[in-house]
GROMACS .gro file of C-alpha atoms in nm:
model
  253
    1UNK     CA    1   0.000   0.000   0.000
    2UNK     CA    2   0.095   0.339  -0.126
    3UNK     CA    3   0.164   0.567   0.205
    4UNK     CA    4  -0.102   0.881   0.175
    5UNK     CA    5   0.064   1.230   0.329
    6UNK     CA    6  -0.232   1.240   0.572
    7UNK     CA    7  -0.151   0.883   0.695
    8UNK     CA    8   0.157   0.955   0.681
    9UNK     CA    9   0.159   1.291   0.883
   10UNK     CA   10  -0.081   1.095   1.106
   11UNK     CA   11   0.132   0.812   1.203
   12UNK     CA   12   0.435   1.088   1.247
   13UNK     CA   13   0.209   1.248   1.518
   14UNK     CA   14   0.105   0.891   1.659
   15UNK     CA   15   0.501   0.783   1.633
   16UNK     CA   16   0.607   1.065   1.846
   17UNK     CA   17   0.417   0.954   2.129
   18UNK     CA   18   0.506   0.601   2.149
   19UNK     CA   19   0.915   0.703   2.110
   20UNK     CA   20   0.787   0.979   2.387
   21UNK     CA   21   0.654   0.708   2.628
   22UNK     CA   22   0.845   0.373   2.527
   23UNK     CA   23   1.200   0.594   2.549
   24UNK     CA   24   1.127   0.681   2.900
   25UNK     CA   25   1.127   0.336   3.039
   26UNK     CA   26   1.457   0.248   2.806
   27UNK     CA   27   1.198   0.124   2.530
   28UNK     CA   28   1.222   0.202   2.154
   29UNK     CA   29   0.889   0.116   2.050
   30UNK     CA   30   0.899  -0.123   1.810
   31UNK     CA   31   0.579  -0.361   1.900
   32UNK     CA   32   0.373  -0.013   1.884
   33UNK     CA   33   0.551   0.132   1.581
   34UNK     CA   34   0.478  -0.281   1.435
   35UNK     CA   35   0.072  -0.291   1.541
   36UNK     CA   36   0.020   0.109   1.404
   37UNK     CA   37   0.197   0.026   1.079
   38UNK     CA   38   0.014  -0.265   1.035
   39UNK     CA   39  -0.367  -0.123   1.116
   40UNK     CA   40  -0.272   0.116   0.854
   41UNK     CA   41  -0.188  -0.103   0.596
   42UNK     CA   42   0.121  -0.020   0.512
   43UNK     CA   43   0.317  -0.328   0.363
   44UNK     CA   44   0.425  -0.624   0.590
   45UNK     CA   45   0.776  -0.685   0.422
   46UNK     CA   46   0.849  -0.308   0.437
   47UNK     CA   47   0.722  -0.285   0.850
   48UNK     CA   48   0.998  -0.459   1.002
   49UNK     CA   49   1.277  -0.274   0.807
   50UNK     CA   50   1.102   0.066   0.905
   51UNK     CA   51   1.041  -0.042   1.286
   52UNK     CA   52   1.445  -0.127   1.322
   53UNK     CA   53   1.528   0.181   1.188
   54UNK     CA   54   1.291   0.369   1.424
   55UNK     CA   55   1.387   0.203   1.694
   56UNK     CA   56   1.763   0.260   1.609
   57UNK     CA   57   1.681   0.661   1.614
   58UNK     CA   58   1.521   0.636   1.944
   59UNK     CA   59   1.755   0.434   2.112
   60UNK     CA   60   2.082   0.588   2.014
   61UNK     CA   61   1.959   0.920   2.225
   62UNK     CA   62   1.843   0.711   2.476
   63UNK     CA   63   2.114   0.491   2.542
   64UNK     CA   64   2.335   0.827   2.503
   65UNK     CA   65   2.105   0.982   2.774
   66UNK     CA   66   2.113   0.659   3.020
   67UNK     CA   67   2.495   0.617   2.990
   68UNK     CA   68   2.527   1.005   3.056
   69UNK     CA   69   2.364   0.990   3.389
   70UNK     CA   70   2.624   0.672   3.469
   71UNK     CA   71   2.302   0.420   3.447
   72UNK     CA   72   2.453   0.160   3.243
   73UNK     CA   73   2.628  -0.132   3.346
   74UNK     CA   74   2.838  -0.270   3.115
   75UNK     CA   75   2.955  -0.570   3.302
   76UNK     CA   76   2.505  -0.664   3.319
   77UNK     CA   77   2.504  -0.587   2.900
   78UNK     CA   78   2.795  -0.732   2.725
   79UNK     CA   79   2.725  -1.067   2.783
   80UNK     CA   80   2.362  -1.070   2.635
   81UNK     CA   81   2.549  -0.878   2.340
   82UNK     CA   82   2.812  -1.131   2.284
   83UNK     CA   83   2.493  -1.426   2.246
   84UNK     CA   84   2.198  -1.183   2.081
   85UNK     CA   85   2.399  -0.981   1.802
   86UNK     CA   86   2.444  -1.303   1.579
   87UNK     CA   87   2.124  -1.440   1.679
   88UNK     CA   88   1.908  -1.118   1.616
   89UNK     CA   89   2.095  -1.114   1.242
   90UNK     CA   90   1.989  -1.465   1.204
   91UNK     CA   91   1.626  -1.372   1.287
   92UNK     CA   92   1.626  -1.089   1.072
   93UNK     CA   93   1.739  -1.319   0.768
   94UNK     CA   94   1.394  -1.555   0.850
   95UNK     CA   95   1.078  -1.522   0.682
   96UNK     CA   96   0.771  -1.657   0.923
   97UNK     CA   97   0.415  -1.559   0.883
   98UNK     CA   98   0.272  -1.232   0.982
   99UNK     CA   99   0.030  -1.388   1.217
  100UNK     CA  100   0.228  -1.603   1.343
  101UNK     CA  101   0.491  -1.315   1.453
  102UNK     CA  102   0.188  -1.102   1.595
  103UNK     CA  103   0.083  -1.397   1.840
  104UNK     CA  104   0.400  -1.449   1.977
  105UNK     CA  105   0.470  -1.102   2.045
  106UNK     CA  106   0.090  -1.041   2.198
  107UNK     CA  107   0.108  -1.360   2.437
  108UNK     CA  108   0.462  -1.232   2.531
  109UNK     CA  109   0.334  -0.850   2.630
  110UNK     CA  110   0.010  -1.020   2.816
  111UNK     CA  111   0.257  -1.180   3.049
  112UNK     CA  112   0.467  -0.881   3.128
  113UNK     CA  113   0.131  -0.698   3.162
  114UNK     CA  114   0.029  -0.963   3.388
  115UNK     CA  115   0.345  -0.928   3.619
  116UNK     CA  116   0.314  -0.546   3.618
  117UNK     CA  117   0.017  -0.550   3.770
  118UNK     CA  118  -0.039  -0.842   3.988
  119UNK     CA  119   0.310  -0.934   4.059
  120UNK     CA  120   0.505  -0.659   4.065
  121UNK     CA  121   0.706  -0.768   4.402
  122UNK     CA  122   0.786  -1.116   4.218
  123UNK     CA  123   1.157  -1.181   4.167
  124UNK     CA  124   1.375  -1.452   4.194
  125UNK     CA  125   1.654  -1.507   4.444
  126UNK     CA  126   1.935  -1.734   4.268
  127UNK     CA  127   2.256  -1.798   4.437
  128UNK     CA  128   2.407  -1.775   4.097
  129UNK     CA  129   2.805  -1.775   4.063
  130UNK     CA  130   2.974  -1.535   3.798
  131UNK     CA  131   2.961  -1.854   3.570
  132UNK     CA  132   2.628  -1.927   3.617
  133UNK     CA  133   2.504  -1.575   3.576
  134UNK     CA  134   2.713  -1.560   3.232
  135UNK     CA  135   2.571  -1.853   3.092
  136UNK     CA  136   2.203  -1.751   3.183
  137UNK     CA  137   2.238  -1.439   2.991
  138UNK     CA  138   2.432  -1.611   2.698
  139UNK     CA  139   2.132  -1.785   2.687
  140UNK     CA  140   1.876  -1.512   2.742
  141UNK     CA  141   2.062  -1.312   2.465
  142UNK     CA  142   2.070  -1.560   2.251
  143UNK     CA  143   1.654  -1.628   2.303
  144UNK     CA  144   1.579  -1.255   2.279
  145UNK     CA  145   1.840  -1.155   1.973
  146UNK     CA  146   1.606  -1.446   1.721
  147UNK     CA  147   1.295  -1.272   1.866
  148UNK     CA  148   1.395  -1.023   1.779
  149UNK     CA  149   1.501  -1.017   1.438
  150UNK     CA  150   1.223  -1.208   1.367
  151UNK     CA  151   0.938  -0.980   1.509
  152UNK     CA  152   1.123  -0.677   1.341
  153UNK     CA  153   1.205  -0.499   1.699
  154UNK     CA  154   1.515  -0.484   1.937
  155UNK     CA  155   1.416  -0.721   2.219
  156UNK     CA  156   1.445  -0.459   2.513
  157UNK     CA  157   1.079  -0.506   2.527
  158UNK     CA  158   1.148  -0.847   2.685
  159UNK     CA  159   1.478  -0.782   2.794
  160UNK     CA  160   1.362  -0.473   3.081
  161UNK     CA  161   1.099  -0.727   3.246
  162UNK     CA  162   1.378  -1.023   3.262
  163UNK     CA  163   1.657  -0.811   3.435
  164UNK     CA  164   1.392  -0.669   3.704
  165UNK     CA  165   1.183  -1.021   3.768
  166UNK     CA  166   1.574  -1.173   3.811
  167UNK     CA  167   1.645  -0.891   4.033
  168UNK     CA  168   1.966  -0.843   3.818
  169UNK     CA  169   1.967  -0.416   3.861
  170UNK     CA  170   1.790  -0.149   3.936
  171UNK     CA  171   1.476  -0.018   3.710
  172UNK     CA  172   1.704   0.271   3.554
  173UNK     CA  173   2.022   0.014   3.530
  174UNK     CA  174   1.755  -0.208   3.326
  175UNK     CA  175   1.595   0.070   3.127
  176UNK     CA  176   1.928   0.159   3.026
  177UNK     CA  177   2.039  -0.184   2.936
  178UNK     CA  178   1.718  -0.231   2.720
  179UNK     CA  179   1.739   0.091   2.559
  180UNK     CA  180   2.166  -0.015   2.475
  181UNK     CA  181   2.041  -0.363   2.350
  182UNK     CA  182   1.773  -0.267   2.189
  183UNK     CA  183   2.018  -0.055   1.968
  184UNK     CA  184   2.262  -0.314   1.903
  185UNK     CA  185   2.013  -0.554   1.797
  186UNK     CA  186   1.823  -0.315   1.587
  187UNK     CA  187   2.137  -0.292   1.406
  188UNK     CA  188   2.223  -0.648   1.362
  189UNK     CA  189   1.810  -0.695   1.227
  190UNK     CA  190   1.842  -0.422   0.996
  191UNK     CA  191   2.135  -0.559   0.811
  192UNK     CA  192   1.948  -0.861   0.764
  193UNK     CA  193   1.640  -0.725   0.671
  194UNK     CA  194   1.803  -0.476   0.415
  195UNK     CA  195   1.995  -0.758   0.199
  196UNK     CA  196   1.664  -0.968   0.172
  197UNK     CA  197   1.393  -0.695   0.154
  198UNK     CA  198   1.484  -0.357   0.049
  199UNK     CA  199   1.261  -0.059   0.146
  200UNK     CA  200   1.251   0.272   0.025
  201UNK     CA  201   1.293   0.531   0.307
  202UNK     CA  202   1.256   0.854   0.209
  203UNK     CA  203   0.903   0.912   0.243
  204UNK     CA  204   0.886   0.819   0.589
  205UNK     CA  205   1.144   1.118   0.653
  206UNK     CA  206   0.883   1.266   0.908
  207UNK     CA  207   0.809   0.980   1.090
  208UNK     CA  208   1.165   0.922   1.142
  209UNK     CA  209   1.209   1.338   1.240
  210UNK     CA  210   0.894   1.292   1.478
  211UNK     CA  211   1.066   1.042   1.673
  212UNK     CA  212   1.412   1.140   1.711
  213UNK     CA  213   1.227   1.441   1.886
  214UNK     CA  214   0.995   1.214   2.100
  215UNK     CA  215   1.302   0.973   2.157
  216UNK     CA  216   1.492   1.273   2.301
  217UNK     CA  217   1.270   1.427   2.536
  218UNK     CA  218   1.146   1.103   2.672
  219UNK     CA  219   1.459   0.945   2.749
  220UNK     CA  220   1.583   1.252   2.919
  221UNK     CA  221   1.255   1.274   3.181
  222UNK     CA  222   1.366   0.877   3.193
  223UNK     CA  223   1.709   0.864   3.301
  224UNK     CA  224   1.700   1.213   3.513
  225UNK     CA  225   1.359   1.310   3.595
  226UNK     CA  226   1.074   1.014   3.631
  227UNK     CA  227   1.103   0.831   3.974
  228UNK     CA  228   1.124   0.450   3.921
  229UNK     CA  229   0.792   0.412   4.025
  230UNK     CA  230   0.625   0.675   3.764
  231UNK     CA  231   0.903   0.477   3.494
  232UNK     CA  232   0.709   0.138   3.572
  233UNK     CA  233   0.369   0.302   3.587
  234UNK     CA  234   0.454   0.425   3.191
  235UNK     CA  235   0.562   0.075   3.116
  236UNK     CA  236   0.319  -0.048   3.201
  237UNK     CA  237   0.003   0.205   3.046
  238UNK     CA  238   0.243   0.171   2.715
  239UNK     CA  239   0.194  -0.276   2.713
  240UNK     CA  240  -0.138  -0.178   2.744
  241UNK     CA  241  -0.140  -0.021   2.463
  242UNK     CA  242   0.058  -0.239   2.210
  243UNK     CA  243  -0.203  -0.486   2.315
  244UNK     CA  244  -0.501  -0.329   2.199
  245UNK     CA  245  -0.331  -0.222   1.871
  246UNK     CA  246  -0.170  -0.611   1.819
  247UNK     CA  247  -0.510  -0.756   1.901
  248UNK     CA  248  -0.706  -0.503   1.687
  249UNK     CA  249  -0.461  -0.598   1.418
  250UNK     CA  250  -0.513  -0.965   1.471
  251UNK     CA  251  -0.896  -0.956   1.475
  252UNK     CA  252  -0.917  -0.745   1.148
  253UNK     CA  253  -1.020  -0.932   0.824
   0.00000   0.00000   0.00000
């Protein structure tokens, strides 16, 4: 489907909220940036390409605005890195069904809607040794980097809830991990996705404008204004919302 300028203006003015919202909480928005391009029609080979890229522009201010205020911890990122960068190019080189891809990501935001708000004290105590706590996020990395090159989005999405239920850091120190990984694994997905399925980008110039400017401001109220509490209260109004707009998208002929 060719991309109207109202639609297009539109979806600029929708984008900037979600990179607003999703960049506060270390988030770049690519499940909501997924579900709006999709009610709208727009073409399903050219949504994941356009996603990445989004989420690459939110995230690089982001993670720039997290590691300024000395959130990140790079001894809790690199080893998901190390597993999820190959993986997440791998995904990216797959071609699975679009329904298929929308299920999977709306059972997976149900469940961190679920612990948000009725389990939001649950967290696991385990007497893990520095081996033990490598190999579990060699393994996590590895999980999230297929999801998400598959799914066409960077994977902090599942990433934030992990490192908080495992009681692994803080909710900035995970917010700025997510936002970090999300980048690099944007990255690795988009180099897939552009060797398989080329898109033309320079129509969607102001949706990519609108959310560099969202991107900005809402990382900075993340990582030096919003209390912790107010970040997972966003979170979780935000997986809310991706779940009406996958399951709107799911139930439409």
């Amino acid at each position: 489907m060719e991309i109207t300028p109202f639609t297009l203006y539109l979806l600029a003015g929708l984008f900037f909220i979600v990179a607003f919202t999703y960049s506060s909480v270390g988030l770049g928005g690519g499940s909501s940036y997924t579900a709006l391009m999709a009610i709208f029609g727009l073409s399903y080979l050219a949504i994941p390409t356009i996603s990445l890229l989004l989420n690459i522009i939110v995230t690089s201010v982001g993670s720039l605005n997290f590691i300024r205020h000395k959130h990140a911890r790079l001894r809790l990122i690199i080893p998901f890195f190390i597993s999820s960068i190959p993986f997440s190019y791998l995904g990216g080189s797959l071609n699975i069904s679009r329904d298929v891809f929308l299920w999977v990501l709306l059972a997976t935001l149900i469940s961190i809607a679920l612990r948000i708000y009725f389990f939001k004290q649950l967290a696991f105590e385990l007497n893990l040794g520095p081996t033990q706590k490598i190999l579990v996020s060699l393994f996590s990395g590895a999980v999230l980097g297929m999801i998400a090159g598959i799914a066409g989005i960077g994977g902090g999405i599942y990433l934030i809830p992990l490192i908080l239920i495992l009681g692994l850091g803080t909710e900035k120190e995970a917010a700025a991990a997510g936002s970090i990984f999300i980048w690099v694994n944007s990255v690795a997905g988009l180099t897939a996705r552009v060797q398989y399925n080329p898109v033309q980008l320079e129509e969607y110039i102001p949706i990519f404008v609108s959310v560099l400017i969202g991107g900005g401001m809402g990382s900075y109220l993340g990582s030096s204004k919003l209390a912790p509490e107010i970040m997972q209260k966003i979170l979780g109004l935000i997986i809310l919302i991706a779940i009406a707009f996958l399951f709107k998208t799911l139930i439409s002929p």
